[in-house]
Amino acid sequence: MGLLTEENQIELTVKEGLVEDARKGVVRLNKGHMDLLGLNSGDAALLKGKKATAVKVLAAYGDVYGEQIIQMDGMLRRNAGVSLNEKVTVSKAESKKAKKVVLAPLENFSEWRQEDEQEILKVLKGVPLLIDDELSLVFFGQQEKGFRVLGTAPGGPVVVTAETEIHISVPEISGVSKGRITYEDIGGLNRQVQKIREILELPLKFPEVFRKLGIEAPKGMLLYGAPGTGKTLIARAVAAETKAHFIHVNGPEIMHKFYGESEAKLREVFTEAKRHAPSIIFLDELDAVAPKRSDVHGEVEKRVVAQLLALMDGLENRGQVIVIGATNIPGALDTALRRPGRFDREIAILPPDKEGRLQILKIHTRSMPLAADVDLVHLAQITYGYVGADLAALAKEAGMTALRKVLAAGDYDRALPVFEVTMDDFNAALREVEPSATREFYSEIPDISLDQVGGLAEIKEKLKLLLELPLHNPELCQEYHFTPPRGILLTGASGTGKTLLARAMGRATKINFISVNGPTLLSRRLGEAEKALHDLFVKARQTAPCILFFDELDGLVRSRAEGNNGLSERLISQLVLEFDGLDQVEGVTVLAASNRPELLDPVLFRAGRFEYILDLPLPKGNEREEILKIHTTGLPLEPDLDFKELAQRTKGMSGAELATLCHKASFIALRQSMGQGTRVKINQLIFNQVLTETSPQGELEGGEPKKIGRKTLEALR
């Protein structure tokens, strides 16, 4: 059975495994330790903590070279009976080829087929096993399934081969473990998980340290963050990894309609925790249990909050009991809970950054048959604002898209053919799965690119540099101490393309884009408009990098010098406060459009607010020609249509007027086609007819288009 001897074993410290190694029975050792034990990559080794288990050994990456550690996932830690940072002995295992392996499911599955055993054999091929090992297998298109190794032939450490016979025994329901979620299943939250582990494990493992220091160990911890960021997942991992008794309570489960039952249920939870100490109580959806007493009218909620406060204050007499609360609206909690002695620590579970998104994508695609063209790094770069739940949904949708194509082909008999998930499937899934954090304010962005916005070449180039350069070349920006602008204001006459350009930039930069029409925020109720404005900035900060676009800004915040009503003054003050709050967050840019900049309050134009004012002029001759060609793309045109002459004759027209000109010409040609019974192509005569009926809205002064608010704009600059 490969028993250990003093000569051929080594003691190492257990650390977390790599994401790509999870559920594969793989550990990683430094190359020097492998040479010392006589192990090659892929060999079987025997680990011994409180229990023994067989594993496959691979070489660790260079970032841990020379350290006395072994990297292994949560399932292997459980099989070896060790926790993180504990010691385990490693030796070379004299493994044999498995002739037969008997597995007992840890779930009560209704029906087993021969195909299931063959699928298990494919997943386990090359994996070393030992009797009483617990396995967690993931099949593509199915949920994770747990098994326990009841027996092997021959005995001792064995390796599964293509000739191994897999036999499924009666489900071992009595052997269900606490859970199979491990720390390796949490992506993008390494720092938060490390902090949570310190708070949880130190008081439970080393209570005497706190007594020697003369301080009290933390008794409560609050996890808060947007929905889908992983608060409950962390709790499930803690439940599976910790040796403490774990009680998971959903907030609504506490509430009962009869007098006193809710408080009694809460007392039962704390009594059970005390009886099984050391214990962890996890209160999910805490805002449903302990809302602000000043905001609720029901007596039940007030009594439950008071009972929870009393129970948490009594924790020093209840032994080793730690309370973890989770909520996505921390502002709704009763303020009495958020003081030291109750919830001592508050940990923000934020949406993941680029590296975190890559880690999460690796976790959710590790059991998928990915094609060679799938670029997870690129997907992580463009999924700004996606939380962990969104990325899980993205991976599922990509798999379903690939499956739909196979089903549509219909070239299969009973079993589906082997297929892969391609990059095209992920691109299709991106069109279906939106970031949940921006879903409340999500607006459909037109399918338009910057190439389809005629003219404005200098403005487009400047906008691209301001918005994209900090994302794509942060090293260069850091060298020149250039930070993304807090605010950019687009001005210009009506119809020059301010809104169209903003939306095209939102598409071109491929970052989150929240669009809001200024007047839609206004409300007659006191405080509602300011709260709506504050909520917009909160969402923008949560989904950074993000563009927050205000259309018709002059309809929202007019100058206070004009003696406006109190609402406008309050909105200006709120907007100024939100702008100043952006100093704490990188990646949020406020983009606004207004054709009446002289109506805006001057306080918005100082440094740190609208730092750049870009004035969109009426199009020049070559730009008008470009716009006309864009708006006539796909129309039946006469080959001899002279766009240069049309551009000269439309002097003073804005982009919107040129679009209307093309639309009217199309309508005249359509009407003539119906009258003549033949297809009429749009020619110079039709455009001449439209031009005689149309004149530019902006009058010309000295041969140049009149500018709106020119003196005021120069003063603002």
XYZ file of C-alpha atoms in Angstrom:
717
model
C 0.000 0.000 0.000
C 3.046 2.226 -0.323
C 3.584 2.783 3.416
C 5.802 5.718 4.350
C 9.311 5.353 5.674
C 11.609 7.972 7.143
C 13.912 7.752 4.111
C 11.428 8.425 1.321
C 8.992 10.975 2.697
C 8.964 14.754 3.040
C 6.773 17.082 5.122
C 5.241 20.098 3.379
C 2.772 22.893 4.191
C -0.616 22.734 2.473
C -1.605 25.674 0.226
C -4.521 26.312 -2.117
C -4.478 24.499 -5.453
C -4.643 26.081 -8.890
C -8.002 26.677 -10.527
C -7.129 24.483 -13.487
C -6.200 21.560 -11.184
C -9.452 21.482 -9.197
C -11.413 18.191 -9.227
C -8.600 16.396 -11.132
C -6.789 14.673 -8.245
C -3.653 16.719 -8.948
C -1.135 18.264 -6.537
C 1.848 20.446 -7.425
C 5.311 20.149 -5.873
C 8.524 22.041 -6.438
C 10.833 20.254 -8.878
C 13.468 19.856 -6.176
C 11.030 18.006 -3.914
C 9.974 15.778 -6.829
C 13.612 14.868 -7.503
C 14.160 14.198 -3.807
C 11.228 11.727 -3.788
C 12.096 10.239 -7.171
C 8.862 11.487 -8.758
C 8.301 12.452 -12.373
C 5.450 14.569 -13.670
C 2.293 12.445 -13.754
C 3.491 9.886 -11.168
C 1.298 8.822 -8.269
C 2.137 9.914 -4.722
C 0.727 9.118 -1.304
C -0.319 11.962 0.988
C -0.843 11.461 4.679
C -2.406 13.914 7.090
C -5.008 12.593 9.475
C -5.947 10.237 6.624
C -4.177 8.925 3.553
C -5.015 9.539 -0.105
C -3.437 8.938 -3.501
C -2.768 11.832 -5.914
C -1.129 12.636 -9.227
C 1.977 14.880 -8.996
C 2.778 17.781 -11.338
C 5.550 20.353 -11.139
C 4.676 23.710 -9.547
C 5.105 26.942 -11.460
C 8.119 29.133 -10.806
C 6.387 31.652 -8.537
C 6.522 29.180 -5.631
C 9.968 27.783 -6.408
C 11.963 26.906 -3.302
C 9.058 27.084 -0.857
C 8.264 24.123 1.383
C 4.673 23.845 0.169
C 2.305 21.534 -1.667
C -0.613 22.947 -3.712
C -3.804 20.893 -3.511
C -7.522 21.566 -3.893
C -10.228 21.292 -1.256
C -11.333 17.757 -2.164
C -7.805 16.388 -1.752
C -7.405 18.308 1.520
C -10.565 16.620 2.775
C -9.375 13.187 1.644
C -6.058 13.721 3.446
C -7.761 15.156 6.558
C -5.829 18.441 6.509
C -6.649 22.130 6.257
C -4.785 25.016 4.702
C -1.421 25.828 6.326
C -1.288 22.422 8.056
C 1.416 19.817 7.433
C 1.152 16.756 5.209
C 3.719 14.052 4.457
C 4.375 13.077 0.835
C 5.945 9.900 -0.491
C 6.129 8.031 -3.765
C 3.289 5.536 -4.155
C 3.739 2.090 -5.664
C 0.478 2.277 -7.576
C -1.011 -0.447 -9.749
C -3.440 -0.373 -12.637
C -7.011 -0.585 -11.397
C -8.964 -3.568 -12.697
C -12.178 -2.576 -10.943
C -13.358 0.462 -8.985
C -16.591 0.526 -6.963
C -18.125 3.956 -6.414
C -21.063 4.982 -4.224
C -22.946 8.154 -5.231
C -23.343 10.737 -2.508
C -26.656 11.875 -4.018
C -29.804 9.859 -4.563
C -29.925 9.616 -8.351
C -33.068 8.031 -9.703
C -31.542 5.999 -12.501
C -28.086 4.923 -13.609
C -27.206 3.884 -17.149
C -24.244 2.091 -18.661
C -23.369 5.351 -20.437
C -22.891 7.041 -17.062
C -20.227 4.535 -16.051
C -18.421 5.076 -19.346
C -18.550 8.853 -18.834
C -17.099 8.456 -15.320
C -14.309 6.315 -16.751
C -13.393 9.091 -19.201
C -13.213 11.665 -16.404
C -11.232 9.411 -14.020
C -8.752 8.096 -16.577
C -5.220 8.561 -15.200
C -6.408 9.580 -11.695
C -4.919 7.733 -8.677
C -7.479 6.465 -6.142
C -7.517 5.008 -2.662
C -10.355 3.385 -0.747
C -12.564 5.917 1.104
C -11.513 8.815 -1.154
C -14.265 11.282 -1.907
C -14.571 12.403 -5.532
C -16.329 15.383 -7.053
C -16.847 14.899 -10.778
C -18.176 17.472 -13.224
C -19.717 16.368 -16.511
C -20.355 18.820 -19.345
C -24.005 19.809 -19.383
C -24.670 18.233 -15.964
C -24.375 19.251 -12.366
C -21.456 18.289 -10.184
C -21.806 14.781 -8.739
C -20.132 13.334 -5.643
C -18.889 9.772 -5.120
C -17.034 7.785 -2.492
C -14.575 5.010 -3.401
C -15.934 1.865 -1.723
C -13.397 -0.580 -3.096
C -10.683 -1.216 -5.678
C -9.126 -4.270 -7.201
C -6.273 -4.693 -6.484
C -6.094 -2.952 -3.098
C -3.935 0.007 -2.210
C -3.218 3.010 -4.451
C -4.479 2.331 -7.988
C -4.590 4.357 -11.197
C -7.674 4.268 -13.429
C -6.966 3.183 -17.018
C -9.060 2.630 -20.129
C -9.405 -1.060 -19.147
C -10.703 -0.305 -15.639
C -14.230 -1.513 -14.899
C -16.335 1.130 -13.129
C -19.178 -0.171 -10.985
C -21.826 2.063 -9.384
C -23.060 0.803 -6.025
C -26.128 1.759 -3.976
C -26.152 5.527 -3.230
C -24.360 6.198 0.050
C -26.745 8.870 1.273
C -25.620 8.501 4.870
C -22.123 9.509 3.843
C -23.017 12.932 2.487
C -20.354 15.421 3.452
C -20.825 19.073 4.402
C -20.419 20.239 0.804
C -18.061 20.121 -2.138
C -17.552 23.846 -2.711
C -13.929 24.705 -1.913
C -11.813 27.845 -1.885
C -10.607 26.932 -5.395
C -14.179 27.413 -6.657
C -14.102 31.110 -5.732
C -12.536 33.283 -8.400
C -11.463 36.908 -8.263
C -11.823 37.236 -4.478
C -8.454 36.032 -3.224
C -7.852 39.051 -0.981
C -11.336 38.925 0.547
C -11.179 35.158 1.097
C -7.802 35.521 2.789
C -9.192 38.163 5.147
C -12.279 36.043 5.915
C -10.107 33.004 6.639
C -8.001 35.015 9.063
C -11.067 36.245 10.939
C -12.671 32.786 11.061
C -9.756 30.421 11.526
C -7.603 32.268 14.054
C -10.244 32.463 16.829
C -11.329 28.870 16.196
C -7.860 27.332 15.932
C -5.862 29.488 18.353
C -8.209 31.007 20.967
C -5.347 31.109 23.494
C -3.498 33.694 21.358
C -6.238 36.239 21.931
C -6.255 35.511 25.648
C -2.508 36.145 25.836
C -2.906 39.382 23.890
C -5.670 40.466 26.233
C -8.091 41.211 23.395
C -11.366 39.692 22.340
C -11.519 37.787 19.067
C -13.873 39.072 16.330
C -17.403 37.782 16.862
C -19.165 39.017 13.749
C -18.479 39.747 10.086
C -20.660 41.451 7.453
C -20.253 40.644 3.756
C -21.833 43.189 1.436
C -21.761 43.765 -2.288
C -23.781 43.663 -5.483
C -25.904 40.567 -6.193
C -23.953 37.745 -7.799
C -20.508 38.724 -6.537
C -20.084 35.563 -4.430
C -21.193 36.297 -0.855
C -23.202 33.087 -0.436
C -20.601 31.102 -2.385
C -17.950 32.180 0.128
C -20.188 30.967 2.942
C -20.675 27.597 1.228
C -16.905 27.250 0.812
C -16.352 28.148 4.458
C -18.925 25.522 5.438
C -17.110 22.873 3.404
C -13.573 23.845 4.429
C -13.908 24.652 8.121
C -14.106 22.043 10.836
C -16.504 24.183 12.858
C -20.222 23.451 13.038
C -21.866 25.547 10.300
C -25.482 26.802 10.417
C -26.853 28.421 7.253
C -29.965 30.544 7.838
C -31.801 32.355 5.041
C -33.210 35.621 6.344
C -36.867 35.033 5.360
C -36.835 31.643 7.151
C -36.712 33.472 10.491
C -39.850 35.505 9.932
C -43.153 33.996 11.150
C -46.599 35.501 11.352
C -47.393 34.377 14.917
C -46.338 36.479 17.883
C -42.963 35.449 19.336
C -42.180 32.653 16.823
C -39.598 34.696 14.896
C -37.625 35.520 18.050
C -37.886 31.898 19.226
C -36.514 30.634 15.899
C -33.576 33.017 16.187
C -32.873 31.868 19.753
C -32.939 28.223 18.597
C -30.237 28.972 16.030
C -27.932 30.531 18.616
C -28.654 27.739 21.118
C -27.691 25.102 18.548
C -24.517 27.044 17.738
C -23.562 27.160 21.411
C -24.251 23.430 21.853
C -21.989 22.510 18.908
C -19.292 25.167 19.452
C -17.001 26.068 17.808
C -19.749 27.191 15.408
C -20.368 29.614 12.551
C -23.815 31.104 11.968
C -24.336 32.441 8.444
C -27.307 34.816 8.079
C -28.036 35.208 4.371
C -30.182 38.129 3.174
C -29.626 39.845 6.519
C -31.611 42.905 5.434
C -34.791 40.779 5.585
C -34.104 39.993 9.265
C -32.693 43.268 10.568
C -33.980 46.277 8.604
C -33.786 49.780 10.011
C -36.339 50.007 12.790
C -37.010 53.626 11.898
C -38.092 52.612 8.383
C -40.383 49.662 9.185
C -43.871 49.816 10.631
C -44.343 46.169 11.629
C -43.742 45.127 15.213
C -42.361 41.729 14.160
C -39.360 43.248 12.390
C -38.575 45.518 15.333
C -38.726 42.629 17.821
C -36.491 40.429 15.633
C -33.886 43.190 15.336
C -33.924 43.695 19.113
C -33.600 39.926 19.687
C -30.656 39.669 17.280
C -28.903 42.579 19.009
C -29.379 40.934 22.394
C -28.087 37.562 21.160
C -24.993 39.084 19.552
C -24.218 41.121 22.663
C -24.305 37.876 24.636
C -21.761 36.106 22.460
C -18.954 36.472 24.980
C -20.848 33.993 27.179
C -21.667 31.642 24.345
C -18.215 30.286 23.618
C -16.717 30.130 20.156
C -19.629 31.314 18.002
C -19.012 33.591 15.024
C -21.844 35.275 13.096
C -21.496 36.055 9.374
C -24.114 38.250 7.713
C -24.563 38.849 3.979
C -26.552 41.554 2.221
C -26.517 43.470 -1.041
C -28.087 46.576 0.529
C -26.028 47.353 3.652
C -27.669 50.771 3.958
C -30.962 49.030 4.787
C -29.541 47.335 7.914
C -30.269 48.671 11.381
C -27.383 50.905 12.385
C -27.139 49.263 15.818
C -25.821 46.090 14.146
C -22.948 47.868 12.437
C -20.870 48.682 15.489
C -17.861 46.893 17.015
C -18.871 44.028 19.245
C -21.598 42.907 16.868
C -20.404 42.937 13.269
C -16.772 43.831 13.962
C -15.619 43.641 10.347
C -17.323 44.691 7.138
C -15.869 43.219 3.956
C -16.919 44.509 0.535
C -17.354 41.772 -2.080
C -16.894 43.864 -5.230
C -17.312 42.966 -8.911
C -14.111 41.290 -10.150
C -11.374 43.040 -12.096
C -9.859 41.690 -15.318
C -7.674 39.088 -13.579
C -10.589 38.040 -11.385
C -12.886 37.630 -14.400
C -10.266 35.453 -16.091
C -10.048 33.256 -13.005
C -13.848 32.939 -12.819
C -14.080 32.062 -16.529
C -11.464 29.345 -16.017
C -13.499 27.919 -13.144
C -16.751 27.781 -15.110
C -15.175 26.416 -18.298
C -12.791 23.835 -16.812
C -15.176 20.970 -17.650
C -16.239 22.333 -21.054
C -14.802 21.046 -24.349
C -13.353 24.356 -25.513
C -12.193 24.843 -29.100
C -8.679 26.094 -29.799
C -9.952 29.550 -30.826
C -11.547 30.332 -27.429
C -9.616 33.251 -25.920
C -10.568 33.548 -22.257
C -8.136 36.447 -21.782
C -9.992 38.473 -24.419
C -13.345 37.571 -22.873
C -12.093 38.747 -19.479
C -11.012 42.060 -21.011
C -14.377 42.879 -22.606
C -16.723 41.676 -19.838
C -16.537 44.881 -17.789
C -19.082 44.958 -14.988
C -19.839 41.217 -15.141
C -20.027 39.661 -11.680
C -19.349 35.991 -10.991
C -22.977 34.971 -11.549
C -22.996 36.790 -14.919
C -19.847 34.974 -16.044
C -21.338 31.636 -14.967
C -24.438 32.463 -17.028
C -22.193 33.459 -19.952
C -20.421 30.085 -19.899
C -23.760 28.230 -19.689
C -25.231 30.234 -22.567
C -22.151 29.566 -24.719
C -22.542 25.848 -24.038
C -26.256 25.980 -24.877
C -25.485 27.866 -28.113
C -23.056 25.131 -29.157
C -25.628 22.487 -28.245
C -28.360 24.213 -30.283
C -26.149 24.117 -33.389
C -25.595 20.382 -32.966
C -29.322 19.749 -32.453
C -30.195 21.907 -35.463
C -27.850 19.884 -37.663
C -29.804 16.729 -36.807
C -27.011 14.421 -37.975
C -27.075 12.161 -34.928
C -28.873 8.951 -34.055
C -29.286 8.372 -30.296
C -26.157 9.885 -28.783
C -24.981 13.403 -29.498
C -21.759 13.649 -31.522
C -18.610 15.050 -29.979
C -18.624 18.820 -30.286
C -16.731 21.842 -28.964
C -17.655 25.276 -27.690
C -16.137 27.906 -29.984
C -15.384 31.605 -29.673
C -18.388 32.329 -31.899
C -20.572 30.637 -29.276
C -19.177 32.933 -26.584
C -19.700 35.987 -28.812
C -23.324 34.931 -29.323
C -23.696 34.464 -25.559
C -22.344 37.979 -24.950
C -25.283 39.353 -26.913
C -27.697 37.497 -24.630
C -26.140 37.933 -21.168
C -26.039 41.494 -19.836
C -24.106 42.686 -16.771
C -26.554 42.348 -13.884
C -25.210 45.443 -12.115
C -26.269 47.712 -15.014
C -29.455 45.859 -15.913
C -31.634 48.290 -13.991
C -30.324 51.211 -16.057
C -29.550 49.274 -19.223
C -30.394 51.002 -22.504
C -30.066 49.469 -25.930
C -27.074 50.930 -27.750
C -27.641 51.397 -31.515
C -25.728 49.068 -33.778
C -23.497 51.862 -35.032
C -19.747 52.245 -35.134
C -17.592 55.340 -35.280
C -17.036 54.719 -38.996
C -20.742 55.257 -39.522
C -20.641 58.700 -37.877
C -19.799 61.111 -40.684
C -17.220 63.865 -40.165
C -16.004 64.968 -36.713
C -12.665 63.199 -37.262
C -10.767 65.385 -34.786
C -13.458 65.090 -32.107
C -13.645 61.297 -32.521
C -9.879 60.931 -32.258
C -9.751 63.053 -29.100
C -12.620 61.108 -27.490
C -10.988 57.764 -28.293
C -7.754 58.895 -26.664
C -9.508 60.235 -23.572
C -11.651 57.135 -23.025
C -9.610 54.217 -24.410
C -5.979 55.128 -23.736
C -6.179 54.709 -19.918
C -7.666 51.227 -20.455
C -5.439 49.930 -23.235
C -2.127 51.580 -22.324
C -2.121 52.240 -18.557
C 1.698 52.130 -18.346
C 2.059 55.070 -20.744
C -0.617 57.046 -18.890
C 1.119 56.357 -15.587
C 4.424 57.586 -17.009
C 2.836 60.911 -17.984
C 0.634 61.034 -14.846
C -2.446 61.123 -17.052
C -5.687 60.068 -15.390
C -9.016 59.495 -17.154
C -11.149 62.658 -17.241
C -13.980 62.869 -14.714
C -16.281 64.648 -17.146
C -16.535 65.453 -20.866
C -19.184 67.830 -22.226
C -20.252 67.706 -25.873
C -21.725 70.974 -27.114
C -22.890 72.227 -30.488
C -25.961 73.155 -32.467
C -28.913 70.786 -32.505
C -28.441 67.947 -34.973
C -24.634 68.003 -35.065
C -24.450 64.439 -33.714
C -23.723 64.797 -29.998
C -25.972 61.938 -28.852
C -25.073 59.748 -31.827
C -21.344 60.242 -31.204
C -21.712 59.462 -27.486
C -23.528 56.207 -28.183
C -21.033 55.215 -30.871
C -18.217 55.835 -28.381
C -20.023 53.651 -25.854
C -19.963 50.848 -28.405
C -16.412 51.484 -29.645
C -14.781 51.485 -26.206
C -16.516 48.174 -25.276
C -16.973 49.262 -21.684
C -20.176 49.626 -19.694
C -22.402 52.404 -20.975
C -25.260 53.786 -18.858
C -27.400 56.268 -20.748
C -29.935 58.517 -19.051
C -31.992 61.420 -20.320
C -31.603 64.254 -17.832
C -35.276 65.323 -17.515
C -36.382 61.727 -16.782
C -34.694 61.966 -13.341
C -36.859 64.881 -12.261
C -39.520 64.168 -9.671
C -42.008 66.288 -7.753
C -41.333 64.374 -4.525
C -38.710 65.815 -2.263
C -35.411 63.945 -2.425
C -36.374 61.397 -5.114
C -34.464 63.085 -7.953
C -31.306 63.410 -5.834
C -31.572 59.755 -4.779
C -32.014 58.639 -8.402
C -28.926 60.638 -9.381
C -26.953 59.128 -6.493
C -28.052 55.592 -7.469
C -26.798 56.179 -11.010
C -23.328 57.051 -9.760
C -23.348 54.084 -7.364
C -24.060 51.739 -10.286
C -21.353 53.418 -12.359
C -18.808 52.913 -9.580
C -19.796 49.269 -9.150
C -19.381 48.579 -12.874
C -16.226 50.638 -13.531
C -14.800 51.169 -16.081
C -18.025 52.818 -17.153
C -19.327 55.757 -19.197
C -22.275 57.546 -17.586
C -23.977 59.537 -20.361
C -26.388 62.406 -19.612
C -28.337 63.577 -22.639
C -29.911 67.044 -22.578
C -27.931 68.003 -19.478
C -29.329 71.560 -19.547
C -32.752 70.089 -18.788
C -31.410 68.663 -15.515
C -29.024 71.222 -13.958
C -29.637 74.808 -14.946
C -27.651 77.757 -13.606
C -28.562 78.814 -10.076
C -28.058 82.464 -11.093
C -31.322 82.337 -13.034
C -33.322 81.920 -9.838
C -34.568 78.401 -10.568
C -36.640 76.374 -8.158
C -35.094 74.503 -5.269
C -35.053 71.180 -7.151
C -32.528 72.409 -9.713
C -30.296 73.818 -6.984
C -30.408 70.538 -5.062
C -29.583 68.538 -8.216
C -26.583 70.768 -8.961
C -25.319 70.279 -5.418
C -25.861 66.516 -5.677
C -24.065 66.329 -9.037
C -21.117 68.297 -7.646
C -20.908 65.922 -4.666
C -21.002 62.875 -6.959
C -18.269 64.341 -9.155
C -16.071 64.953 -6.120
C -16.741 61.379 -4.954
C -15.270 60.024 -8.185
C -11.803 60.903 -6.889
C -11.986 57.688 -4.859
C -12.802 55.527 -7.920
C -10.905 54.990 -11.162
C -12.617 54.276 -14.453
C -15.860 56.296 -14.261
C -16.265 59.066 -16.857
C -19.313 61.309 -17.058
C -20.153 62.131 -20.675
C -22.855 64.755 -21.251
C -24.448 66.540 -24.196
C -26.062 69.963 -24.358
C -26.855 72.450 -27.127
C -27.388 75.224 -24.546
C -24.159 75.286 -22.472
C -24.831 78.873 -21.436
C -27.725 77.546 -19.303
C -25.469 75.265 -17.239
C -24.170 76.327 -13.843
C -20.501 77.475 -14.010
C -19.626 75.378 -10.926
C -19.723 72.302 -13.191
C -16.837 73.515 -15.339
C -13.971 73.648 -12.880
C -11.184 71.051 -12.766
C -12.335 67.630 -11.598
C -15.799 67.981 -13.116
C -16.359 68.703 -16.799
C -12.656 69.024 -17.585
C -13.032 68.794 -21.367
C -15.557 70.741 -23.456
C -15.740 69.486 -27.049
C -17.707 71.694 -29.420
C -19.195 69.856 -32.403
C -19.309 72.225 -35.416
C -21.645 71.987 -38.382
C -20.112 69.730 -41.038
C -17.858 71.156 -43.719
C -18.040 70.335 -47.429
C -16.111 67.059 -47.424
C -17.833 66.019 -44.168
C -21.266 66.701 -45.644
C -20.329 64.534 -48.622
C -19.298 61.739 -46.234
C -22.559 62.037 -44.260
C -24.664 61.940 -47.448
C -22.904 58.768 -48.590
C -23.489 57.129 -45.205
C -27.226 57.883 -45.236
C -27.699 56.721 -48.837
C -25.893 53.416 -48.347
C -28.084 50.608 -49.702
C -30.497 52.933 -51.538
C -31.136 52.557 -55.323
C -29.031 55.478 -56.618
C -28.277 56.673 -60.139
C -24.607 56.043 -60.945
C -24.059 59.660 -62.007
C -25.311 61.155 -58.719
C -22.860 63.948 -57.822
C -22.346 63.939 -54.040
C -19.781 66.749 -54.257
C -22.348 69.101 -55.786
C -24.927 68.065 -53.193
C -22.399 68.811 -50.439
C -21.846 72.287 -51.818
C -25.577 73.009 -52.066
C -26.264 71.841 -48.485
C -23.959 74.374 -46.849
C -25.099 75.176 -43.304
C -27.003 71.923 -42.798
C -26.383 69.750 -39.771
C -25.933 65.996 -39.844
C -29.554 65.459 -38.766
C -30.788 67.722 -41.597
C -28.690 65.806 -44.123
C -30.205 62.553 -42.853
C -33.685 64.036 -43.278
C -32.735 65.183 -46.809
C -31.815 61.611 -47.798
C -34.993 60.270 -46.175
C -37.196 62.701 -48.120
C -35.419 61.867 -51.397
C -36.045 58.165 -50.730
C -39.739 58.888 -50.063
C -40.134 60.818 -53.365
C -38.507 57.981 -55.324
C -40.759 55.454 -53.569
C -43.880 57.492 -54.419
C -42.828 57.784 -58.079
C -42.172 54.036 -58.256
C -45.689 53.311 -57.020
C -47.191 55.743 -59.542
C -45.220 54.514 -62.571
C -45.204 50.827 -61.694
C -41.416 50.622 -62.197
C -38.449 51.014 -59.887
C -37.265 54.644 -59.886
C -33.674 55.297 -58.859
C -32.780 58.318 -56.757
C -31.130 60.900 -59.010
C -29.996 64.509 -59.005
C -33.475 65.778 -59.966
C -35.068 64.199 -56.909
C -32.475 65.763 -54.607
C -33.000 69.120 -56.356
C -36.719 68.842 -55.636
C -36.039 68.183 -51.954
C -33.524 71.033 -51.736
C -36.022 73.550 -53.092
C -38.349 72.638 -50.243
C -35.633 72.570 -47.540
C -33.376 75.255 -46.117
C -30.804 75.061 -43.340
C -32.223 75.799 -39.901
C -29.129 77.758 -38.847
C -28.873 81.093 -40.631
C -25.520 82.000 -42.138
C -23.500 84.916 -40.824
C -20.700 86.093 -43.109
C -20.698 82.804 -44.965
C -20.180 80.716 -41.815
C -22.749 78.824 -39.745
C -23.986 80.638 -36.650
C -22.736 79.074 -33.394
C -24.994 78.647 -30.385
C -23.721 80.115 -27.140
C -20.309 80.950 -28.585
C -19.443 83.786 -26.165
C -20.619 81.784 -23.184
C -18.630 78.734 -24.314
C -15.436 80.771 -24.677
C -15.988 82.226 -21.198
C -16.366 78.727 -19.730
C -13.095 77.675 -21.263
